[in-house]
Each structure stands twice: as structure tokens, then as C-alpha cells.
mmCIF file of C-alpha atoms in Angstrom:
data_model
loop_
_atom_site.group_PDB
_atom_site.id
_atom_site.type_symbol
_atom_site.label_atom_id
_atom_site.label_comp_id
_atom_site.label_asym_id
_atom_site.label_seq_id
_atom_site.Cartn_x
_atom_site.Cartn_y
_atom_site.Cartn_z
ATOM 1 C CA UNK G 8 18.359 -29.241 -17.299
ATOM 2 C CA UNK G 9 17.130 -25.679 -17.786
ATOM 3 C CA UNK G 10 18.808 -23.094 -15.571
ATOM 4 C CA UNK G 11 16.493 -21.316 -13.136
ATOM 5 C CA UNK G 12 15.137 -17.994 -14.373
ATOM 6 C CA UNK G 13 16.786 -15.073 -12.583
ATOM 7 C CA UNK G 14 14.081 -12.785 -11.166
ATOM 8 C CA UNK G 15 15.071 -9.333 -9.898
ATOM 9 C CA UNK G 16 12.354 -7.982 -7.626
ATOM 10 C CA UNK G 17 12.580 -4.240 -6.998
ATOM 11 C CA UNK G 18 10.834 -2.168 -4.335
ATOM 12 C CA UNK G 19 11.507 0.783 -2.094
ATOM 13 C CA UNK G 20 8.532 1.691 0.078
ATOM 14 C CA UNK G 21 6.718 0.031 2.943
ATOM 15 C CA UNK G 22 3.538 -0.717 0.941
ATOM 16 C CA UNK G 23 5.580 -2.268 -1.873
ATOM 17 C CA UNK G 24 7.483 -4.419 0.616
ATOM 18 C CA UNK G 25 4.251 -5.653 2.182
ATOM 19 C CA UNK G 26 2.779 -6.549 -1.183
ATOM 20 C CA UNK G 27 5.938 -8.164 -2.553
ATOM 21 C CA UNK G 28 7.299 -10.179 0.352
ATOM 22 C CA UNK G 29 4.778 -13.017 -0.242
ATOM 23 C CA UNK G 30 5.975 -13.195 -3.856
ATOM 24 C CA UNK G 31 9.649 -13.117 -2.828
ATOM 25 C CA UNK G 32 8.960 -15.926 -0.351
ATOM 26 C CA UNK G 33 7.275 -17.930 -3.110
ATOM 27 C CA UNK G 34 10.096 -17.299 -5.595
ATOM 28 C CA UNK G 35 12.739 -18.304 -3.060
ATOM 29 C CA UNK G 36 10.932 -21.574 -2.361
ATOM 30 C CA UNK G 37 10.543 -22.440 -6.056
ATOM 31 C CA UNK G 38 13.382 -24.279 -7.807
ATOM 32 C CA UNK G 39 12.330 -22.766 -11.133
ATOM 33 C CA UNK G 40 13.746 -19.397 -10.042
ATOM 34 C CA UNK G 41 16.934 -17.706 -8.891
ATOM 35 C CA UNK G 42 15.453 -14.888 -6.812
ATOM 36 C CA UNK G 43 17.298 -11.603 -6.310
ATOM 37 C CA UNK G 44 15.999 -8.559 -4.409
ATOM 38 C CA UNK G 45 16.934 -4.893 -4.762
ATOM 39 C CA UNK G 46 15.529 -2.174 -2.519
ATOM 40 C CA UNK G 47 15.851 1.499 -3.338
ATOM 41 C CA UNK G 48 15.310 2.788 0.191
ATOM 42 C CA UNK G 49 12.644 5.264 -1.044
ATOM 43 C CA UNK G 50 11.221 4.753 2.460
ATOM 44 C CA UNK G 51 13.844 3.866 5.038
ATOM 45 C CA UNK G 52 12.701 3.051 8.553
ATOM 46 C CA UNK G 53 9.253 1.931 7.475
ATOM 47 C CA UNK G 54 10.740 -0.275 4.763
ATOM 48 C CA UNK G 55 13.246 -1.854 7.142
ATOM 49 C CA UNK G 56 10.463 -2.821 9.562
ATOM 50 C CA UNK G 57 8.788 -4.936 6.879
ATOM 51 C CA UNK G 58 12.062 -6.485 5.735
ATOM 52 C CA UNK G 59 12.730 -7.536 9.317
ATOM 53 C CA UNK G 60 9.338 -9.093 10.054
ATOM 54 C CA UNK G 61 9.270 -10.837 6.659
ATOM 55 C CA UNK G 62 12.802 -12.162 7.085
ATOM 56 C CA UNK G 63 14.116 -10.603 3.859
ATOM 57 C CA UNK G 64 17.728 -9.554 3.334
ATOM 58 C CA UNK G 65 18.074 -7.637 0.043
ATOM 59 C CA UNK G 66 20.960 -8.428 -2.256
ATOM 60 C CA UNK G 67 21.167 -4.724 -3.157
ATOM 61 C CA UNK G 68 20.203 -1.679 -1.072
ATOM 62 C CA UNK G 69 20.584 1.662 -2.864
ATOM 63 C CA UNK G 70 19.658 3.775 0.203
ATOM 64 C CA UNK G 71 18.471 6.636 -1.996
ATOM 65 C CA UNK G 72 16.270 8.437 0.525
ATOM 66 C CA UNK G 73 17.248 12.065 1.104
ATOM 67 C CA UNK G 74 15.396 14.804 3.008
ATOM 68 C CA UNK G 75 13.049 16.961 0.925
ATOM 69 C CA UNK G 76 14.203 15.473 -2.360
ATOM 70 C CA UNK G 77 12.280 16.454 -5.473
ATOM 71 C CA UNK G 78 10.592 13.843 -7.601
ATOM 72 C CA UNK G 79 12.917 14.495 -10.540
ATOM 73 C CA UNK G 80 16.033 14.187 -8.360
ATOM 74 C CA UNK G 81 14.744 10.931 -6.904
ATOM 75 C CA UNK G 82 13.762 9.578 -10.311
ATOM 76 C CA UNK G 83 17.163 10.341 -11.817
ATOM 77 C CA UNK G 84 18.983 8.551 -8.995
ATOM 78 C CA UNK G 85 16.578 5.619 -9.210
ATOM 79 C CA UNK G 86 17.039 5.060 -12.937
ATOM 80 C CA UNK G 87 20.827 5.156 -12.781
ATOM 81 C CA UNK G 88 21.105 3.177 -9.533
ATOM 82 C CA UNK G 89 18.678 0.464 -10.584
ATOM 83 C CA UNK G 90 20.302 0.333 -13.998
ATOM 84 C CA UNK G 91 23.668 -0.473 -12.445
ATOM 85 C CA UNK G 92 22.074 -3.309 -10.461
ATOM 86 C CA UNK G 93 20.505 -4.742 -13.616
ATOM 87 C CA UNK G 94 23.828 -4.558 -15.450
ATOM 88 C CA UNK G 95 25.373 -6.589 -12.636
ATOM 89 C CA UNK G 96 22.567 -9.117 -12.154
ATOM 90 C CA UNK G 97 21.506 -9.583 -15.800
ATOM 91 C CA UNK G 98 17.992 -10.728 -14.813
ATOM 92 C CA UNK G 99 15.605 -12.675 -17.039
ATOM 93 C CA UNK G 100 12.692 -10.744 -15.518
ATOM 94 C CA UNK G 101 12.328 -7.570 -13.477
ATOM 95 C CA UNK G 102 9.353 -7.499 -11.080
ATOM 96 C CA UNK G 103 7.881 -4.207 -9.881
ATOM 97 C CA UNK G 104 4.749 -3.497 -7.889
ATOM 98 C CA UNK G 105 2.162 -0.763 -8.003
ATOM 99 C CA UNK G 106 2.820 2.859 -8.729
ATOM 100 C CA UNK G 107 5.808 4.301 -6.873
ATOM 101 C CA UNK G 108 8.753 6.209 -8.317
ATOM 102 C CA UNK G 109 10.850 3.110 -7.610
ATOM 103 C CA UNK G 110 8.489 0.903 -9.631
ATOM 104 C CA UNK G 111 8.305 3.323 -12.545
ATOM 105 C CA UNK G 112 12.083 3.863 -12.657
ATOM 106 C CA UNK G 113 12.690 0.132 -12.333
ATOM 107 C CA UNK G 114 10.438 -0.579 -15.294
ATOM 108 C CA UNK G 115 12.084 2.145 -17.365
ATOM 109 C CA UNK G 116 15.612 0.968 -16.564
ATOM 110 C CA UNK G 117 14.586 -2.582 -17.498
ATOM 111 C CA UNK G 118 13.080 -1.344 -20.755
ATOM 112 C CA UNK G 119 16.332 0.415 -21.642
ATOM 113 C CA UNK G 120 18.018 -3.017 -21.327
ATOM 114 C CA UNK G 121 15.228 -4.922 -23.101
ATOM 115 C CA UNK G 122 14.547 -6.959 -19.956
ATOM 116 C CA UNK G 123 10.876 -7.993 -19.665
ATOM 117 C CA UNK G 124 8.930 -6.468 -16.786
ATOM 118 C CA UNK G 125 6.309 -8.162 -14.625
ATOM 119 C CA UNK G 126 3.940 -5.604 -13.119
ATOM 120 C CA UNK G 127 2.290 -6.752 -9.900
ATOM 121 C CA UNK G 128 -0.976 -4.917 -9.136
ATOM 122 C CA UNK G 129 -1.353 -3.823 -12.737
ATOM 123 C CA UNK G 130 -4.305 -1.966 -14.214
ATOM 124 C CA UNK G 131 -5.329 0.353 -11.389
ATOM 125 C CA UNK G 132 -6.686 3.588 -12.827
ATOM 126 C CA UNK G 133 -8.364 6.616 -11.270
ATOM 127 C CA UNK G 134 -8.836 8.438 -14.574
ATOM 128 C CA UNK G 135 -7.072 11.599 -13.370
ATOM 129 C CA UNK G 136 -3.329 12.096 -13.796
ATOM 130 C CA UNK G 137 -3.257 14.301 -10.684
ATOM 131 C CA UNK G 138 -5.269 12.029 -8.347
ATOM 132 C CA UNK G 139 -3.317 10.263 -6.976
ATOM 133 C CA UNK G 140 -0.262 12.257 -7.943
ATOM 134 C CA UNK G 141 2.232 11.146 -9.238
ATOM 135 C CA UNK G 142 1.089 7.525 -8.880
ATOM 136 C CA UNK G 143 -1.478 7.551 -11.690
ATOM 137 C CA UNK G 144 1.122 8.443 -14.318
ATOM 138 C CA UNK G 145 3.717 6.107 -12.791
ATOM 139 C CA UNK G 146 1.474 3.094 -13.244
ATOM 140 C CA UNK G 147 0.439 4.141 -16.753
ATOM 141 C CA UNK G 148 4.130 4.306 -17.721
ATOM 142 C CA UNK G 149 4.735 0.848 -16.254
ATOM 143 C CA UNK G 150 1.651 -0.430 -18.076
ATOM 144 C CA UNK G 151 3.077 0.670 -21.428
ATOM 145 C CA UNK G 152 6.335 -1.222 -20.744
ATOM 146 C CA UNK G 153 5.334 -4.435 -18.931
ATOM 147 C CA UNK G 154 5.368 -7.805 -20.676
ATOM 148 C CA UNK G 155 3.299 -9.443 -17.928
ATOM 149 C CA UNK G 156 0.423 -7.629 -16.235
ATOM 150 C CA UNK G 157 -0.759 -9.216 -12.968
ATOM 151 C CA UNK G 158 -4.125 -7.539 -12.472
ATOM 152 C CA UNK G 159 -5.579 -7.852 -8.971
ATOM 153 C CA UNK G 160 -9.204 -7.797 -10.142
ATOM 154 C CA UNK G 161 -11.339 -8.111 -13.246
ATOM 155 C CA UNK G 162 -11.889 -4.336 -13.128
ATOM 156 C CA UNK G 163 -8.142 -3.776 -13.373
ATOM 157 C CA UNK G 164 -7.945 -6.305 -16.194
ATOM 158 C CA UNK G 165 -10.683 -4.452 -18.079
ATOM 159 C CA UNK G 166 -8.820 -1.146 -17.664
ATOM 160 C CA UNK G 167 -5.726 -2.633 -19.274
ATOM 161 C CA UNK G 168 -7.673 -4.171 -22.143
ATOM 162 C CA UNK G 169 -9.341 -0.791 -22.748
ATOM 163 C CA UNK G 170 -5.841 0.621 -23.271
ATOM 164 C CA UNK G 171 -5.203 -1.994 -25.982
ATOM 165 C CA UNK G 172 -2.782 -4.043 -23.908
ATOM 166 C CA UNK G 173 -2.291 -7.496 -25.469
ATOM 167 C CA UNK G 174 -4.890 -9.726 -23.747
ATOM 168 C CA UNK G 175 -2.432 -12.637 -23.708
ATOM 169 C CA UNK G 176 -0.223 -10.673 -21.294
ATOM 170 C CA UNK G 177 -2.972 -9.737 -18.813
ATOM 171 C CA UNK G 178 -3.928 -12.127 -16.018
ATOM 172 C CA UNK G 179 -6.177 -11.734 -12.955
ATOM 173 C CA UNK G 180 -4.117 -12.950 -9.998
ATOM 174 C CA UNK G 181 -5.764 -11.297 -6.992
ATOM 175 C CA UNK G 182 -3.825 -8.871 -4.822
ATOM 176 C CA UNK G 183 -0.768 -10.066 -2.920
ATOM 177 C CA UNK G 184 -1.700 -7.724 -0.045
ATOM 178 C CA UNK G 185 -4.257 -10.343 1.017
ATOM 179 C CA UNK G 186 -1.530 -13.012 0.977
ATOM 180 C CA UNK G 187 0.498 -10.740 3.246
ATOM 181 C CA UNK G 188 -2.401 -10.021 5.596
ATOM 182 C CA UNK G 189 -3.177 -13.738 5.994
ATOM 183 C CA UNK G 190 0.510 -14.397 6.712
ATOM 184 C CA UNK G 191 0.916 -11.666 9.329
ATOM 185 C CA UNK G 192 -2.404 -12.493 11.003
ATOM 186 C CA UNK G 193 -1.277 -16.082 11.441
ATOM 187 C CA UNK G 194 2.076 -14.894 12.795
ATOM 188 C CA UNK G 195 0.366 -12.645 15.356
ATOM 189 C CA UNK G 196 -1.920 -15.482 16.462
ATOM 190 C CA UNK G 197 1.135 -17.657 17.040
ATOM 191 C CA UNK G 198 3.252 -14.843 18.544
ATOM 192 C CA UNK G 199 0.957 -12.222 20.148
ATOM 193 C CA UNK G 200 3.944 -10.240 21.401
ATOM 194 C CA UNK G 201 4.613 -9.143 17.809
ATOM 195 C CA UNK G 202 1.688 -6.711 18.110
ATOM 196 C CA UNK G 203 1.501 -6.159 21.859
ATOM 197 C CA UNK G 204 2.587 -2.519 21.652
ATOM 198 C CA UNK G 205 -0.987 -1.306 21.204
ATOM 199 C CA UNK G 206 -2.165 -2.978 24.422
ATOM 200 C CA UNK G 207 -1.871 0.228 26.526
ATOM 201 C CA UNK G 208 -4.112 2.088 24.054
ATOM 202 C CA UNK G 209 -6.550 -0.811 23.935
ATOM 203 C CA UNK G 210 -6.829 -0.620 27.735
ATOM 204 C CA UNK G 211 -7.033 3.180 27.762
ATOM 205 C CA UNK G 212 -9.830 3.224 25.198
ATOM 206 C CA UNK G 213 -11.713 0.166 26.460
ATOM 207 C CA UNK G 214 -15.440 0.522 25.820
ATOM 208 C CA UNK G 215 -15.018 3.160 23.106
ATOM 209 C CA UNK G 216 -15.501 2.855 19.347
ATOM 210 C CA UNK G 217 -12.053 2.916 17.756
ATOM 211 C CA UNK G 218 -11.594 5.005 14.619
ATOM 212 C CA UNK G 219 -8.276 4.364 12.873
ATOM 213 C CA UNK G 220 -6.843 7.159 10.729
ATOM 214 C CA UNK G 221 -4.050 7.233 8.156
ATOM 215 C CA UNK G 222 -3.249 10.043 5.738
ATOM 216 C CA UNK G 223 -0.225 10.897 3.627
ATOM 217 C CA UNK G 224 -1.268 11.676 0.044
ATOM 218 C CA UNK G 225 0.577 14.545 -1.625
ATOM 219 C CA UNK G 226 -2.608 15.854 -3.210
ATOM 220 C CA UNK G 227 -4.075 16.317 0.276
ATOM 221 C CA UNK G 228 -1.204 18.480 1.551
ATOM 222 C CA UNK G 229 -2.402 21.917 2.643
ATOM 223 C CA UNK G 230 -6.150 22.471 2.839
ATOM 224 C CA UNK G 231 -6.951 18.768 2.555
ATOM 225 C CA UNK G 232 -4.886 17.954 5.634
ATOM 226 C CA UNK G 233 -6.505 20.826 7.536
ATOM 227 C CA UNK G 234 -9.962 19.483 6.666
ATOM 228 C CA UNK G 235 -8.999 15.946 7.722
ATOM 229 C CA UNK G 236 -7.672 17.270 11.042
ATOM 230 C CA UNK G 237 -10.914 19.171 11.581
ATOM 231 C CA UNK G 238 -12.958 16.034 10.913
ATOM 232 C CA UNK G 239 -10.900 13.995 13.378
ATOM 233 C CA UNK G 240 -11.280 16.699 16.019
ATOM 234 C CA UNK G 241 -15.062 16.760 15.583
ATOM 235 C CA UNK G 242 -15.374 12.974 15.728
ATOM 236 C CA UNK G 243 -13.203 12.884 18.846
ATOM 237 C CA UNK G 244 -15.667 15.206 20.566
ATOM 238 C CA UNK G 245 -17.956 12.182 20.927
ATOM 239 C CA UNK G 246 -17.734 10.508 24.308
ATOM 240 C CA UNK G 247 -18.016 7.050 22.777
ATOM 241 C CA UNK G 248 -15.199 7.474 20.201
ATOM 242 C CA UNK G 249 -11.423 7.213 20.434
ATOM 243 C CA UNK G 250 -9.054 7.840 17.543
ATOM 244 C CA UNK G 251 -5.807 5.979 16.947
ATOM 245 C CA UNK G 252 -3.785 7.910 14.398
ATOM 246 C CA UNK G 253 -0.335 6.705 13.288
ATOM 247 C CA UNK G 254 0.980 10.017 11.944
ATOM 248 C CA UNK G 255 3.073 9.904 8.787
ATOM 249 C CA UNK G 256 6.647 11.184 9.067
ATOM 250 C CA UNK G 257 6.194 13.799 6.334
ATOM 251 C CA UNK G 258 6.253 17.305 7.894
ATOM 252 C CA UNK G 259 3.356 18.326 5.631
ATOM 253 C CA UNK G 260 1.266 15.892 7.669
ATOM 254 C CA UNK G 261 2.846 16.152 11.106
ATOM 255 C CA UNK G 262 2.840 19.925 11.447
ATOM 256 C CA UNK G 263 -0.887 20.156 10.708
ATOM 257 C CA UNK G 264 -1.889 17.290 12.978
ATOM 258 C CA UNK G 265 0.291 18.419 15.879
ATOM 259 C CA UNK G 266 -1.247 21.873 15.726
ATOM 260 C CA UNK G 267 -4.858 20.795 15.311
ATOM 261 C CA UNK G 268 -5.052 17.611 17.385
ATOM 262 C CA UNK G 269 -2.363 17.924 20.038
ATOM 263 C CA UNK G 270 -3.656 17.580 23.586
ATOM 264 C CA UNK G 271 -7.008 15.974 22.753
ATOM 265 C CA UNK G 272 -7.413 13.171 25.289
ATOM 266 C CA UNK G 273 -9.096 10.583 23.138
ATOM 267 C CA UNK G 274 -6.922 11.155 20.062
ATOM 268 C CA UNK G 275 -3.781 9.029 20.244
ATOM 269 C CA UNK G 276 -1.322 10.412 17.710
ATOM 270 C CA UNK G 277 1.383 7.790 17.594
ATOM 271 C CA UNK G 278 4.457 7.017 15.545
ATOM 272 C CA UNK G 279 3.984 5.063 12.292
ATOM 273 C CA UNK G 280 3.274 1.425 13.063
ATOM 274 C CA UNK G 281 5.247 -1.554 11.894
ATOM 275 C CA UNK G 282 3.325 -4.118 9.894
ATOM 276 C CA UNK G 283 2.222 -6.400 12.760
ATOM 277 C CA UNK G 284 0.955 -3.450 14.800
ATOM 278 C CA UNK G 285 -0.849 -1.980 11.806
ATOM 279 C CA UNK G 286 -2.573 -5.306 11.256
ATOM 280 C CA UNK G 287 -3.556 -5.180 14.935
ATOM 281 C CA UNK G 288 -4.971 -1.669 14.485
ATOM 282 C CA UNK G 289 -7.135 -2.936 11.635
ATOM 283 C CA UNK G 290 -8.323 -5.758 13.873
ATOM 284 C CA UNK G 291 -9.377 -3.515 16.789
ATOM 285 C CA UNK G 292 -10.765 -0.583 14.780
ATOM 286 C CA UNK G 293 -14.481 -0.226 14.171
ATOM 287 C CA UNK G 294 -13.882 2.057 11.209
ATOM 288 C CA UNK G 295 -10.933 3.277 9.121
ATOM 289 C CA UNK G 296 -10.499 6.766 7.676
ATOM 290 C CA UNK G 297 -7.722 6.777 5.097
ATOM 291 C CA UNK G 298 -6.324 8.216 1.911
ATOM 292 C CA UNK G 299 -4.100 5.141 1.484
ATOM 293 C CA UNK G 300 -4.569 2.667 -1.308
ATOM 294 C CA UNK G 301 -3.558 -0.435 0.613
ATOM 295 C CA UNK G 302 -5.959 0.158 3.509
ATOM 296 C CA UNK G 303 -8.841 0.080 1.016
ATOM 297 C CA UNK G 304 -7.836 -3.525 0.305
ATOM 298 C CA UNK G 305 -6.731 -4.667 3.761
ATOM 299 C CA UNK G 306 -9.529 -3.389 6.003
ATOM 300 C CA UNK G 307 -12.347 -5.152 4.076
ATOM 301 C CA UNK G 308 -10.486 -8.443 4.464
ATOM 302 C CA UNK G 309 -11.070 -8.015 8.211
ATOM 303 C CA UNK G 310 -14.646 -6.747 7.832
ATOM 304 C CA UNK G 311 -13.894 -3.091 8.595
ATOM 305 C CA UNK G 312 -15.636 -0.272 6.691
ATOM 306 C CA UNK G 313 -13.352 2.252 5.004
ATOM 307 C CA UNK G 314 -14.044 5.929 4.338
ATOM 308 C CA UNK G 315 -11.627 7.005 1.604
ATOM 309 C CA UNK G 316 -10.536 10.628 2.021
ATOM 310 C CA UNK G 317 -9.844 11.206 -1.663
ATOM 311 C CA UNK G 318 -11.778 12.566 -4.627
ATOM 312 C CA UNK G 319 -11.100 9.505 -6.785
ATOM 313 C CA UNK G 320 -9.912 5.955 -6.239
ATOM 314 C CA UNK G 321 -8.098 3.533 -8.497
ATOM 315 C CA UNK G 322 -9.747 0.766 -6.469
ATOM 316 C CA UNK G 323 -13.398 1.176 -7.490
ATOM 317 C CA UNK G 324 -14.028 -2.502 -6.753
ATOM 318 C CA UNK G 325 -14.204 -1.713 -3.037
ATOM 319 C CA UNK G 326 -16.718 1.061 -3.608
ATOM 320 C CA UNK G 327 -18.782 -1.138 -5.934
ATOM 321 C CA UNK G 328 -18.732 -4.003 -3.426
ATOM 322 C CA UNK G 329 -19.800 -1.665 -0.632
ATOM 323 C CA UNK G 330 -16.712 -2.103 1.553
ATOM 324 C CA UNK G 331 -15.418 1.423 0.896
ATOM 325 C CA UNK G 332 -16.919 4.867 0.338
ATOM 326 C CA UNK G 333 -15.330 7.906 -1.273
ATOM 327 C CA UNK G 334 -15.827 10.934 0.978
ATOM 328 C CA UNK G 335 -13.168 13.394 -0.228
ATOM 329 C CA UNK G 336 -11.524 15.746 2.252
ATOM 330 C CA UNK G 337 -14.443 17.951 3.224
ATOM 331 C CA UNK G 338 -14.633 17.791 7.013
ATOM 332 C CA UNK G 339 -18.415 17.932 7.063
ATOM 333 C CA UNK G 340 -18.767 15.013 4.661
ATOM 334 C CA UNK G 341 -16.210 12.897 6.549
ATOM 335 C CA UNK G 342 -17.941 13.542 9.871
ATOM 336 C CA UNK G 343 -21.407 12.901 8.453
ATOM 337 C CA UNK G 344 -20.509 9.530 6.928
ATOM 338 C CA UNK G 345 -18.473 8.404 9.932
ATOM 339 C CA UNK G 346 -21.320 9.378 12.239
ATOM 340 C CA UNK G 347 -23.799 7.413 10.124
ATOM 341 C CA UNK G 348 -21.666 4.288 10.383
ATOM 342 C CA UNK G 349 -21.128 4.727 14.109
ATOM 343 C CA UNK G 350 -24.834 5.297 14.840
ATOM 344 C CA UNK G 351 -26.660 3.177 12.246
ATOM 345 C CA UNK G 352 -26.101 -0.536 12.841
ATOM 346 C CA UNK G 353 -27.663 -1.526 9.535
ATOM 347 C CA UNK G 354 -25.448 0.871 7.563
ATOM 348 C CA UNK G 355 -22.394 -0.408 9.403
ATOM 349 C CA UNK G 356 -23.294 -4.046 8.846
ATOM 350 C CA UNK G 357 -23.875 -3.461 5.136
ATOM 351 C CA UNK G 358 -20.268 -2.287 4.714
ATOM 352 C CA UNK G 359 -18.666 -4.675 7.204
ATOM 353 C CA UNK G 360 -20.249 -7.754 5.674
ATOM 354 C CA UNK G 361 -19.732 -6.843 2.024
ATOM 355 C CA UNK G 362 -17.665 -9.184 -0.155
ATOM 356 C CA UNK G 363 -13.956 -8.339 -0.323
ATOM 357 C CA UNK G 364 -13.095 -8.260 -4.039
ATOM 358 C CA UNK G 365 -9.312 -8.077 -3.719
ATOM 359 C CA UNK G 366 -8.087 -11.634 -3.354
ATOM 360 C CA UNK G 367 -8.031 -15.048 -1.711
ATOM 361 C CA UNK G 368 -4.481 -15.236 -0.374
ATOM 362 C CA UNK G 369 -3.001 -17.280 -3.244
ATOM 363 C CA UNK G 370 -1.870 -14.500 -5.567
ATOM 364 C CA UNK G 371 1.891 -15.037 -5.168
ATOM 365 C CA UNK G 372 1.669 -18.647 -6.331
ATOM 366 C CA UNK G 373 -0.312 -17.606 -9.424
ATOM 367 C CA UNK G 374 2.319 -14.994 -10.298
ATOM 368 C CA UNK G 375 5.141 -17.528 -9.901
ATOM 369 C CA UNK G 376 3.405 -19.857 -12.335
ATOM 370 C CA UNK G 377 3.001 -17.020 -14.849
ATOM 371 C CA UNK G 378 6.687 -16.094 -14.573
ATOM 372 C CA UNK G 379 7.622 -19.732 -15.155
ATOM 373 C CA UNK G 380 5.708 -19.639 -18.417
#
């Protein structure tokens, strides 16, 4: 009897954890695999929230997060720390997701040991190495190393083939974020108390249009954040609008938002939400303003239009399908497009009812089958 393949799944941030826990669950339930999990701790509290709700206990936790660390310091610690884990575990495959420093360093450490890499959410490209920064280069590095490319969409597949990646290694699997969203939505339906923490805000803002806001991108630090804050302030001047804004922990975000939005009655600046509460925010919001990648995929699955506060997106499928719109960080443009959606029912319906191109909730099973060969 063939021994199960040892799969080392590596992640370190909240978005990675959300997108990989469905795959870890699938690997653990499949007798073809011996599943091992290593977390870097690139995010700490936000990562731990997802581990808890998903019921995951990592076999290795590097706890590498340090205040104000530079990207090169983090990368150096990631490569050496993850390398030690691989030397101990001797995996048959290393699985990484997306475009973080953890994913890039994990792929590189695996390459140094000639361990094949499976890249989940492969093939996303914005076309600019500085937008998003440093994620665009991270995923290009992983793409040059990976032996198995799990592309979420046909657009991502085409991007990989255009880079002369071997077509036999590229497979359209859908995005595991939709698997995760289906899972957490079902959990909340069965256990409403998991997401009951937003109830006071839901009562406070009853009868108002809810605009959800998230922002954290490095390339938006400085003037971009100031413009986003200005846009939120102008939208909140409407009597019929309330803003729920989970503010990222990074001081480059918090300092600006505290100064510009503090004390505005219908702007609720709250602590970052755990995964069930964020899913609840998506459910109650009329509209999302974000510079996040994941929200561009998640919100359309619940029929919520997304205004993307970035100059480029590596998820053009959402824009092409009509579920998302690139608006950049100019306050006037953000306000104009948000106002159009809030006031024009036909424009809103066109985005809310557009086809979600990112998956059907069965991506993890497809990836397991690919790993099994």
C-alpha cells in the first residue's frame, strides 16, 4: 500500500488562513494525504481568530511578527524558519497561497530543497510590479517555482500560459475563498451567536444604507489614505448612509482615520473583525469600499457591489463581470461612484446581480485530487 503523501501547508496572514482552511480540512479528511500545517505568524491576532473558528491547530508556529519590521528582515527570517520546518518534516509537497511574503519565502525555501510547490490562487497579475506592492512580485516569483498552479479563473490560467508556464501544470480550480464563505455562512446560520457582535451597530443604523469600508494596502499609505478618509467623510454626510469601518491595525491607517473620521456619528470605526463578523458585515452592507483583494471575491458571492480603491487589480474578472469597479483613491471619484450606486437602483442592480466569476465552493476538493496525481 502506498504511503500517504505528506503535504506541508504554509500560511501566515488572515487572508491566507481563510483561503487555505477549506483545503486543510479536505486534506485532513482524505486518506491519500498526511497533512501538516506551518504558520509563520506574519499576522498574529487576526490569524489566530481564523485558526480558532476553523478548528485548526498548526504543527509549527514560527511567531515571526515583530513591530515595524522591514520586508527584507521578515523575508530573511521566513526563509530560514520555514527551511528548518521543511528539513524536519521532509514533505512531498509544499502548498502556499496567494502573494504574501510567507508564500514567496515558503516557495523559495521549498525550491532550495527541490520540494515541489503547489500554488493556490495562481496566475493573478496586475501588470505593475508596484501595484500591489510587494504582492505582484511575490506571486511572480512563486509562479516561476511552482510545479502545480491552481488558477482560480480562466483569466488567471491565461496569464500563466502567457508567461510560458507548462500548460500541463496549470489547472482552473476556482477560488477557495468561496469554499470558505459557504462554510462560514452555514456556520453562522446554525450558530447566530458567532456573529452577534455587530447587532448593536445594526440596531443603531437601522433604516440607513450601510457602506462597509476596508483599507490597508501599502501603496495607499500617505495621500491615498487621506483621500479615502475624505471620501468616507463626505459619504457619511448623507442622512441615509452609515459607515462601518473595521480599521486595520497598521498605524499608517489608524492615525489617518482617527484624525479625519473620529467623532462622526454615523461612522463606526471598529476593531478588525474576526471572520464570522466580517462575513456578517458583507451580509448587511449595501456596498463595499475596499483596497483588499479578497473582498473583491467575497462580496460578489453575496450580491454586494464593490468599489476597488486601487489603480489596478489582479482580479479583472470581477470588473469584467460587472461585480467590481476600479475607482482609485481620488476622493471625488470614490464619492461619485458610491453616490451613483446608492441613488440609481438600476446601476446598483446591474452590479449586485452580476455573475460571480470566482468559484462554486468546490475548489478544495479539486486541489486535493490534483495533489493526489
